[in-house]
Coordinates of C-alpha atoms in Angstrom, one line a residue:
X1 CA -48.9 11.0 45.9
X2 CA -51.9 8.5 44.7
X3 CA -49.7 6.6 42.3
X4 CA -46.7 6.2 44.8
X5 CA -49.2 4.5 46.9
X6 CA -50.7 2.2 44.7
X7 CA -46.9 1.1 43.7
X8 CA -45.9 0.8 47.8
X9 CA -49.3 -1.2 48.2
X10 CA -50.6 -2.9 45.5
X11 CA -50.2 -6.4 44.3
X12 CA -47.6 -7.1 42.1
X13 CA -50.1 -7.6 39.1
X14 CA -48.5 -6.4 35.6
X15 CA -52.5 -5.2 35.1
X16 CA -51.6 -2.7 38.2
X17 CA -48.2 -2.0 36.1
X18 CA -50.0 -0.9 33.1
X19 CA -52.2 1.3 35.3
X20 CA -49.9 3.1 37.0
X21 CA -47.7 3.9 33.8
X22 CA -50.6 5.0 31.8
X23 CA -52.2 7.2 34.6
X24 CA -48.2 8.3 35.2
X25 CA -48.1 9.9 31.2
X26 CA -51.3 12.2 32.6
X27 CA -48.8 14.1 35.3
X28 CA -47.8 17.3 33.9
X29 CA -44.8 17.5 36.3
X30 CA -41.7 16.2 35.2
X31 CA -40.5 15.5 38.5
X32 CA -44.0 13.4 39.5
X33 CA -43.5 11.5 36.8
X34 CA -40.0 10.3 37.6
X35 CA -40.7 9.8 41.4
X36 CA -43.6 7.2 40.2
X37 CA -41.7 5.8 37.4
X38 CA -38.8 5.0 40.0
X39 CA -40.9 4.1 42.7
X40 CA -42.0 0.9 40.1
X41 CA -38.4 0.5 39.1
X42 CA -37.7 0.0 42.9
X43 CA -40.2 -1.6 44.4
X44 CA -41.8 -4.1 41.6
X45 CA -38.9 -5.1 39.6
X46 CA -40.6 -4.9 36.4
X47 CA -39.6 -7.7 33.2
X48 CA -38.5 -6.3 30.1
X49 CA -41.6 -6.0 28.6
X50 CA -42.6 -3.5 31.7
X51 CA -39.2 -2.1 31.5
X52 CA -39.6 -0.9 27.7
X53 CA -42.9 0.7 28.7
X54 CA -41.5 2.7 31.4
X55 CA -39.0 3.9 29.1
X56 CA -41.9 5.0 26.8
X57 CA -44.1 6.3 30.0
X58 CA -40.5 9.0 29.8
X59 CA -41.7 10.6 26.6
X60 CA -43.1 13.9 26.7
X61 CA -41.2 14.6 29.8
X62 CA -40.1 18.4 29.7
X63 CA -37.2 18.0 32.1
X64 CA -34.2 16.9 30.5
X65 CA -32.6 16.1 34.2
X66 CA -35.8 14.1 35.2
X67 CA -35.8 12.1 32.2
X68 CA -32.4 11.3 32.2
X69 CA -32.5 10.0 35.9
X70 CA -35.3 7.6 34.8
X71 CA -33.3 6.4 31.6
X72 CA -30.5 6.0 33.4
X73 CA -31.9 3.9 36.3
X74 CA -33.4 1.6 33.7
X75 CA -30.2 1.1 31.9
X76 CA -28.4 0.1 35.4
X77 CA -31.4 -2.5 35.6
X78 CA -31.9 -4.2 32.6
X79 CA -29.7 -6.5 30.6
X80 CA -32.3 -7.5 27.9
X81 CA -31.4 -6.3 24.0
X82 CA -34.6 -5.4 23.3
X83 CA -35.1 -2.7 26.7
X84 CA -31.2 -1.1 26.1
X85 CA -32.8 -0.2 22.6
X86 CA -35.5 1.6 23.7
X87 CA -33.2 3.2 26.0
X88 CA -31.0 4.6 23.7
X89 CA -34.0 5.2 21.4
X90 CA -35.3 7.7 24.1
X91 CA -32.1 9.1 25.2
X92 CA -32.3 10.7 21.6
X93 CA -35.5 13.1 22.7
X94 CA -33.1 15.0 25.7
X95 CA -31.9 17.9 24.2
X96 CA -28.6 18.7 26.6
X97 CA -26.0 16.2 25.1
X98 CA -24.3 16.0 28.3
X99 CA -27.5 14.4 29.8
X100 CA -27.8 12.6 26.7
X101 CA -24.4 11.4 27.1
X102 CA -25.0 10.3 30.5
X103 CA -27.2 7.6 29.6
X104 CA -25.9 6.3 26.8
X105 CA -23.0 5.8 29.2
X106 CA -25.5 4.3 31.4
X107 CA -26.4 1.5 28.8
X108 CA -22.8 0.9 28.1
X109 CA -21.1 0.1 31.7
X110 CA -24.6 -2.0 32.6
X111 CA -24.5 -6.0 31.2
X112 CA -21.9 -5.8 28.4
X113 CA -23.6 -4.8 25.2
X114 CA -23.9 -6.8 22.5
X115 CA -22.8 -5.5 18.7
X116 CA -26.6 -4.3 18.3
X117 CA -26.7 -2.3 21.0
X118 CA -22.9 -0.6 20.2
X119 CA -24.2 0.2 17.1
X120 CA -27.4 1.9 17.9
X121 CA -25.5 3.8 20.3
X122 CA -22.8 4.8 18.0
X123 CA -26.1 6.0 15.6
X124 CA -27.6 8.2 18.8
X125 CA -24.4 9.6 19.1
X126 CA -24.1 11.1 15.3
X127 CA -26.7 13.5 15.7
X128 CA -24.6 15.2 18.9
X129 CA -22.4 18.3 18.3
X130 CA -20.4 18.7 21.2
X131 CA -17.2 17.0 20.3
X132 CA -16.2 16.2 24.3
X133 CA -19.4 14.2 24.5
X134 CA -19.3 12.3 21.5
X135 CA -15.8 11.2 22.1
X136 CA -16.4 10.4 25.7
X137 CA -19.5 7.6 24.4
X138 CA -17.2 6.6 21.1
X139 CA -14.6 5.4 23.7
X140 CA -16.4 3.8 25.8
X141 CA -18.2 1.5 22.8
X142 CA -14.6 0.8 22.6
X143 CA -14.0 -0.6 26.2
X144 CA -17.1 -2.3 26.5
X145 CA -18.7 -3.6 23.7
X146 CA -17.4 -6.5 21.4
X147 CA -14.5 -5.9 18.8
X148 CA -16.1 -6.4 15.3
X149 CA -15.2 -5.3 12.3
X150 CA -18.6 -3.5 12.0
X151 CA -18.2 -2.1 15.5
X152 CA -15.1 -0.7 14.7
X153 CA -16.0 0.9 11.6
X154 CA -18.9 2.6 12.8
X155 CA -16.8 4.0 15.7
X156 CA -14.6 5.4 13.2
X157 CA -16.8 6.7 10.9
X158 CA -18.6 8.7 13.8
X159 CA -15.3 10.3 14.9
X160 CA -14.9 10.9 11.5
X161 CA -17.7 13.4 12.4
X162 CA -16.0 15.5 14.9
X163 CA -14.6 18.7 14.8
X164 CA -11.5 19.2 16.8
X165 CA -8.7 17.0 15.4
X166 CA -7.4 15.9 18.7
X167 CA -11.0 14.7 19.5
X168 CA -11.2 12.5 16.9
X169 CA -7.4 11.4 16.9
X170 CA -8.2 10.5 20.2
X171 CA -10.7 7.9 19.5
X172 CA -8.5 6.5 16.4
X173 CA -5.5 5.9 18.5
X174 CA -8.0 3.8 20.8
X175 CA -9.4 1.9 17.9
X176 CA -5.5 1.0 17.2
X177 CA -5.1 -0.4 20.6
X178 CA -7.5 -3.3 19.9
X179 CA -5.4 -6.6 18.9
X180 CA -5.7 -7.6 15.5
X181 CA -7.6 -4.6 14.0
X182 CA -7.8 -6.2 10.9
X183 CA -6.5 -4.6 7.2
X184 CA -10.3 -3.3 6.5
X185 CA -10.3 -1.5 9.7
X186 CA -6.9 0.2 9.7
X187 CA -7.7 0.7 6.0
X188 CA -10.8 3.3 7.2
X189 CA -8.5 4.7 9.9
X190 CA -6.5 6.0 7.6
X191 CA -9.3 7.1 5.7
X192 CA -10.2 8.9 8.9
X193 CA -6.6 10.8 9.1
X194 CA -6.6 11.9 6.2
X195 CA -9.6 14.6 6.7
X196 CA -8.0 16.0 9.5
X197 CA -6.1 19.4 8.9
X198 CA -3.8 19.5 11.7
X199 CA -0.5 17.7 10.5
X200 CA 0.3 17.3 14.1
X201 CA -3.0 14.9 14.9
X202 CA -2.4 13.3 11.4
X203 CA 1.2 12.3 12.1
X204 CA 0.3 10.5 15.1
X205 CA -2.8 8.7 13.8
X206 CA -0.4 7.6 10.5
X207 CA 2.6 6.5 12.7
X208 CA 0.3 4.7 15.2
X209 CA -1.2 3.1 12.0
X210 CA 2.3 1.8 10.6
X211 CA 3.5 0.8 14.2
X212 CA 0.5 -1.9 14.0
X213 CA 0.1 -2.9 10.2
X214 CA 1.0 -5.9 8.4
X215 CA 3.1 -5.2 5.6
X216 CA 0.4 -5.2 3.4
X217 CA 0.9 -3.6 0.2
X218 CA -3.0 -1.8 0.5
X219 CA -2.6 -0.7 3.8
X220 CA 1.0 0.6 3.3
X221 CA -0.4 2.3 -0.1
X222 CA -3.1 3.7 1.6
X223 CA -0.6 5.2 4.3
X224 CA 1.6 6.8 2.0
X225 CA -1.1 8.6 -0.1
X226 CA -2.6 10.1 3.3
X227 CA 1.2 11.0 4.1
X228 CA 1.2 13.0 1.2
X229 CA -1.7 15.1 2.4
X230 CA 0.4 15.9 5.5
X231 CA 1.2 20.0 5.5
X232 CA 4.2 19.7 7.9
X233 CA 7.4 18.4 5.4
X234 CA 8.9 17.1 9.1
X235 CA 5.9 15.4 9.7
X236 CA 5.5 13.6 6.7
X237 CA 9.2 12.6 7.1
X238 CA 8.5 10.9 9.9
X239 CA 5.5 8.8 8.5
X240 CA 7.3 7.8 5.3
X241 CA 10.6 6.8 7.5
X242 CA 7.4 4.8 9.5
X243 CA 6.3 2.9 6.6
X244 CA 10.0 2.5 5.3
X245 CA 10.9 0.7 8.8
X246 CA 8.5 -2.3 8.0
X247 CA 10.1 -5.3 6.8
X248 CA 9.6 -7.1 3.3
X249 CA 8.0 -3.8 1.4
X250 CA 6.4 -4.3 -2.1
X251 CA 8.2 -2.5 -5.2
X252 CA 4.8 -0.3 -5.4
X253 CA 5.1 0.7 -1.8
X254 CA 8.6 2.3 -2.7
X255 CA 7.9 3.8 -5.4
X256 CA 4.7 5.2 -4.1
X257 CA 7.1 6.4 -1.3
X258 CA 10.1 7.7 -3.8
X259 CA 7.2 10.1 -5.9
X260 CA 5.7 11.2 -2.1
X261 CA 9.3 11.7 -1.6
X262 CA 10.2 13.8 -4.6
X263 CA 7.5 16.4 -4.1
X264 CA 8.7 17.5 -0.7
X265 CA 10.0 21.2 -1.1
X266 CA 12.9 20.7 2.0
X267 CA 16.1 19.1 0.5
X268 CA 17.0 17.8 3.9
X269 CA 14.0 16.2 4.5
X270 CA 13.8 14.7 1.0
X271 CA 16.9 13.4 1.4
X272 CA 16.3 11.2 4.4
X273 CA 13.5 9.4 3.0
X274 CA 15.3 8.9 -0.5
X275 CA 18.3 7.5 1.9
X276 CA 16.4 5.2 4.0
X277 CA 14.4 4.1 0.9
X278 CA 17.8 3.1 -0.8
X279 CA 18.6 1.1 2.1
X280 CA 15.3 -0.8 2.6
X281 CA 14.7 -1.3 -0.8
X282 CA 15.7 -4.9 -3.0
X283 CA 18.6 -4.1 -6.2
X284 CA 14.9 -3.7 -8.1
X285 CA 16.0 -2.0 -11.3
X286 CA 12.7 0.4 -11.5
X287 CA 13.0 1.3 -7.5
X288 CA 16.5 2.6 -7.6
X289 CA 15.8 4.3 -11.1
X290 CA 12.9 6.1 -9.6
X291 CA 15.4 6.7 -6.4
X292 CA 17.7 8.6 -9.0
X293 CA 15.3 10.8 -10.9
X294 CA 14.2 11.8 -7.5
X295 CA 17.5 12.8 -6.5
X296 CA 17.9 14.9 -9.7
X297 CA 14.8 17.4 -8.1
X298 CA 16.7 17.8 -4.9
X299 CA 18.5 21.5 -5.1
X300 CA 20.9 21.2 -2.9
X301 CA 23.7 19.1 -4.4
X302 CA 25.3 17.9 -1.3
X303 CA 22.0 16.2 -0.3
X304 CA 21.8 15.0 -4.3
X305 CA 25.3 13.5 -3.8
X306 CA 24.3 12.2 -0.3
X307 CA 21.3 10.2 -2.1
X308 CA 23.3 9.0 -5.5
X309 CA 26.2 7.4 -3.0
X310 CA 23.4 5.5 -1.2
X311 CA 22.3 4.1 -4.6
X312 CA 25.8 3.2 -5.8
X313 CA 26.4 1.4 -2.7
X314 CA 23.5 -1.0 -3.5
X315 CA 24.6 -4.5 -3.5
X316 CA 23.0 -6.1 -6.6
X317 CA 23.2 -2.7 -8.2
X318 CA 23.1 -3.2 -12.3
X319 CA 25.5 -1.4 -14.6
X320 CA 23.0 0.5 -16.1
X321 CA 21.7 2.4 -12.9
X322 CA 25.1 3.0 -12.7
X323 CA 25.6 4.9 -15.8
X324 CA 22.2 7.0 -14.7
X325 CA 23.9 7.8 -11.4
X326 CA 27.0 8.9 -13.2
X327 CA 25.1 10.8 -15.3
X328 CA 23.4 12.7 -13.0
X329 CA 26.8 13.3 -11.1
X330 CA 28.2 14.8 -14.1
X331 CA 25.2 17.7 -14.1
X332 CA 26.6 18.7 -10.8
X333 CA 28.2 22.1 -11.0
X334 CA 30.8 21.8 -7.9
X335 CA 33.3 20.0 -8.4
X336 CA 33.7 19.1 -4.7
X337 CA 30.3 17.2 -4.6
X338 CA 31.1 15.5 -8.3
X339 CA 34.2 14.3 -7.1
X340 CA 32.5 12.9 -3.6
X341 CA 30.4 10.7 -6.4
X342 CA 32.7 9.7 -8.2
X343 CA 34.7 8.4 -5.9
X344 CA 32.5 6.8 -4.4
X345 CA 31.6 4.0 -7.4
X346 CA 32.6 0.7 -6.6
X347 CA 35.2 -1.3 -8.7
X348 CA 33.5 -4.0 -9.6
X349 CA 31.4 -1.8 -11.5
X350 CA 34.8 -0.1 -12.9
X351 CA 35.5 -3.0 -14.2
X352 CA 32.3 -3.0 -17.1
X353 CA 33.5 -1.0 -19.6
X354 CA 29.9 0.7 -20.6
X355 CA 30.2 2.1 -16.6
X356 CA 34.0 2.8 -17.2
X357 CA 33.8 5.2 -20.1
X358 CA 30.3 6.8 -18.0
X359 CA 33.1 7.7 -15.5
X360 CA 35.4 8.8 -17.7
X361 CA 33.1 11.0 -19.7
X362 CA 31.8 12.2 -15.9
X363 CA 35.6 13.0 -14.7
X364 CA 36.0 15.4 -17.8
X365 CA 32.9 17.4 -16.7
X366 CA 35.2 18.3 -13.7
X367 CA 37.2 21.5 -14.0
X368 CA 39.3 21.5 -11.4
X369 CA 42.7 19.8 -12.6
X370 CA 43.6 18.6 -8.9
X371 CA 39.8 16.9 -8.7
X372 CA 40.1 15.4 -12.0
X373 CA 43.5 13.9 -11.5
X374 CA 42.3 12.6 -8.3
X375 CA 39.2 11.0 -9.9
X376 CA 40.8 9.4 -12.7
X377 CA 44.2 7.9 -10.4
X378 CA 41.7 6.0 -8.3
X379 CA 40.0 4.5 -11.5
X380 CA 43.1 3.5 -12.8
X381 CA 43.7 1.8 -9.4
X382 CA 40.9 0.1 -9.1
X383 CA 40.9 -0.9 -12.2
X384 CA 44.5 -2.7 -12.1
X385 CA 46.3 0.3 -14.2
X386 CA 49.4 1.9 -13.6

């Protein structure tokens, strides 16, 4: 060919450069077109002004292949801002996303990008619909380009945007591997979890997401709320135990955790959280109130009785939570699981007289004679009484 020539023969005159690529735009084959926009790419290496007008020299190119082997080549070359955005800029025109893909990948494993050229990347990758490729270009903006806050967000909003829920959980889990993620950042992760149906790919963004937070009452907030959206009872156990296993937890965090708690249809599974929540949570008078209105929904009195125990053994514990506890142990039907309660009340509390007579007047709810004797003899025990 002519202009193959003139590039293997001509002096190396940016005038000649400009000739070739305008008389290149005239070639109605594809494929001549990319054998004399490589043949400058190899033999003249062009500056980045030449460089961003071969990229243009690519447009109108009817070959998706052809274009993307010329994109690509000039992606391997360059390391200048200003030609990786007219890269990117063209790699939008090819229609096939996996040839898409491929040069956007192309841009990203050249010189490290810079934030700018991550985030027009992550933009030509919003547009794309097949949910492989998009995750395959999210995740590599991850490896290579820098981690800002901006970065980050914009990778998560553009997962946000895919279908499959282990695509996108995929790409969220990677976000959570960067050190430091920062409390805005987990903030939209969780954001992110919270759209996605399967209670499977949710659980394992939300546990991820309290493995690496602060104990920060937003984030922890944020977590609990999403927990709640959870189908699976099992699985949004095992995100509230999660958040419950962080140290130092605001009073707002528990009871945010306690309500979650108390709409949870399993008893079993209720239980557990109220349990763990009375052992991580401070003698905080509201907290441990909430914990026993919570244990009044559960249905199955054995797990009720399981929950109230955990309460009374709180040290700090104030009479009057006490009373409440006894109170709700005297609504109990069997006598077995009343008794388990009672009994179970410490005797420094026996010894205020408000919680005294609450035990009393709890022990004559009980109508089996054997339980109630039982009840009231350790009282009068540990009480001193003979």
């Amino acid at each position: 060919m002519v202009l193959q020539k003139v590039v293997e023969t001509a002096p190396a005159d940016e005038r000649v450069v400009e000739a070739v690529l305008t008389a290149a735009q005239t070639l109605g084959s594809a494929g001549d077109r990319r054998m004399v926009l490589l043949a400058l790419l190899d033999r003249r290496n062009p500056g980045p002004a030449a460089l961003v007008r071969l990229v243009q020299a690519t447009e109108g190119m009817t070959s998706p292949g052809d274009t993307r082997a010329v994109l690509t080549r000039v992606a391997q070359a360059a390391d200048d801002p200003r030609v990786l955005a007219a890269v990117v800029q063209a790699a939008t025109r090819i229609g096939p996303e996996g040839e898409r893909r491929q040069v956007l990948l192309a841009v990203l494993e050249g010189t490290r990008p810079d934030a700018e050229t991550a985030l027009q990347t992550l933009k030509a990758v919003e547009g794309m619909s097949a949910a492989g490729e998009k995750r395959m270009v999210l995740l590599k903006v991850l490896e290579r380009a820098p981690a800002e806050p901006r970065v980050l967000g914009a990778v998560i909003r553009t997962a946000a945007t895919i279908g499959p829920d282990g695509e996108c959980r995929q790409v969220l889990l990677a976000v959570l591997e960067k050190k430091d993620p920062g409390v805005e950042t987990l903030l939209e992760i969780v954001k992110a979890a919270e759209k996605l149906g399967s209670s499977g790919e949710k659980r394992m963004v939300l546990l991820k997401v309290a493995e690496v937070a602060p104990a920060e009452d937003r984030v922890l907030g944020a977590l609990v709320e999403a927990a709640a959206t959870i189908g699976s009872e099992g699985d949004r156990r095992q995100v509230l135990l999660a958040v419950l296993g962080k140290k130092k937890l605001g009073k707002e965090t528990l009871l945010q955790v306690v309500k979650t708690a108390a709409g949870m249809g399993a008893a079993g599974e209720r239980r557990m959280v109220l349990l763990k929540v009375a052992q991580a949570a401070p003698a905080d008078e509201r907290v441990l109130e909430a914990l026993v209105e919570a244990a009044r929904t559960i249905p199955s009195e054995g797990e009720r009785g399981q929950v109230l125990t955990g309460v009374l053994h709180k040290e700090g514990l104030r009479g009057s939570t006490a009373i409440r506890v006894l109170e709700t142990a005297a609504a109990m039907h069997s006598d077995d699981q009343k008794a388990r309660v009672l009994l179970e009340v410490p005797e420094s509390h026996l010894r205020d007289q408000a919680v005294a007579a609450a035990y009393t007047e709890a022990a004559h709810t009980l109508r089996s004679g054997d339980r109630y004797k039982q009840v009231m003899s350790v009282v009068f025990e540990k009480r001193g009484q003979r």
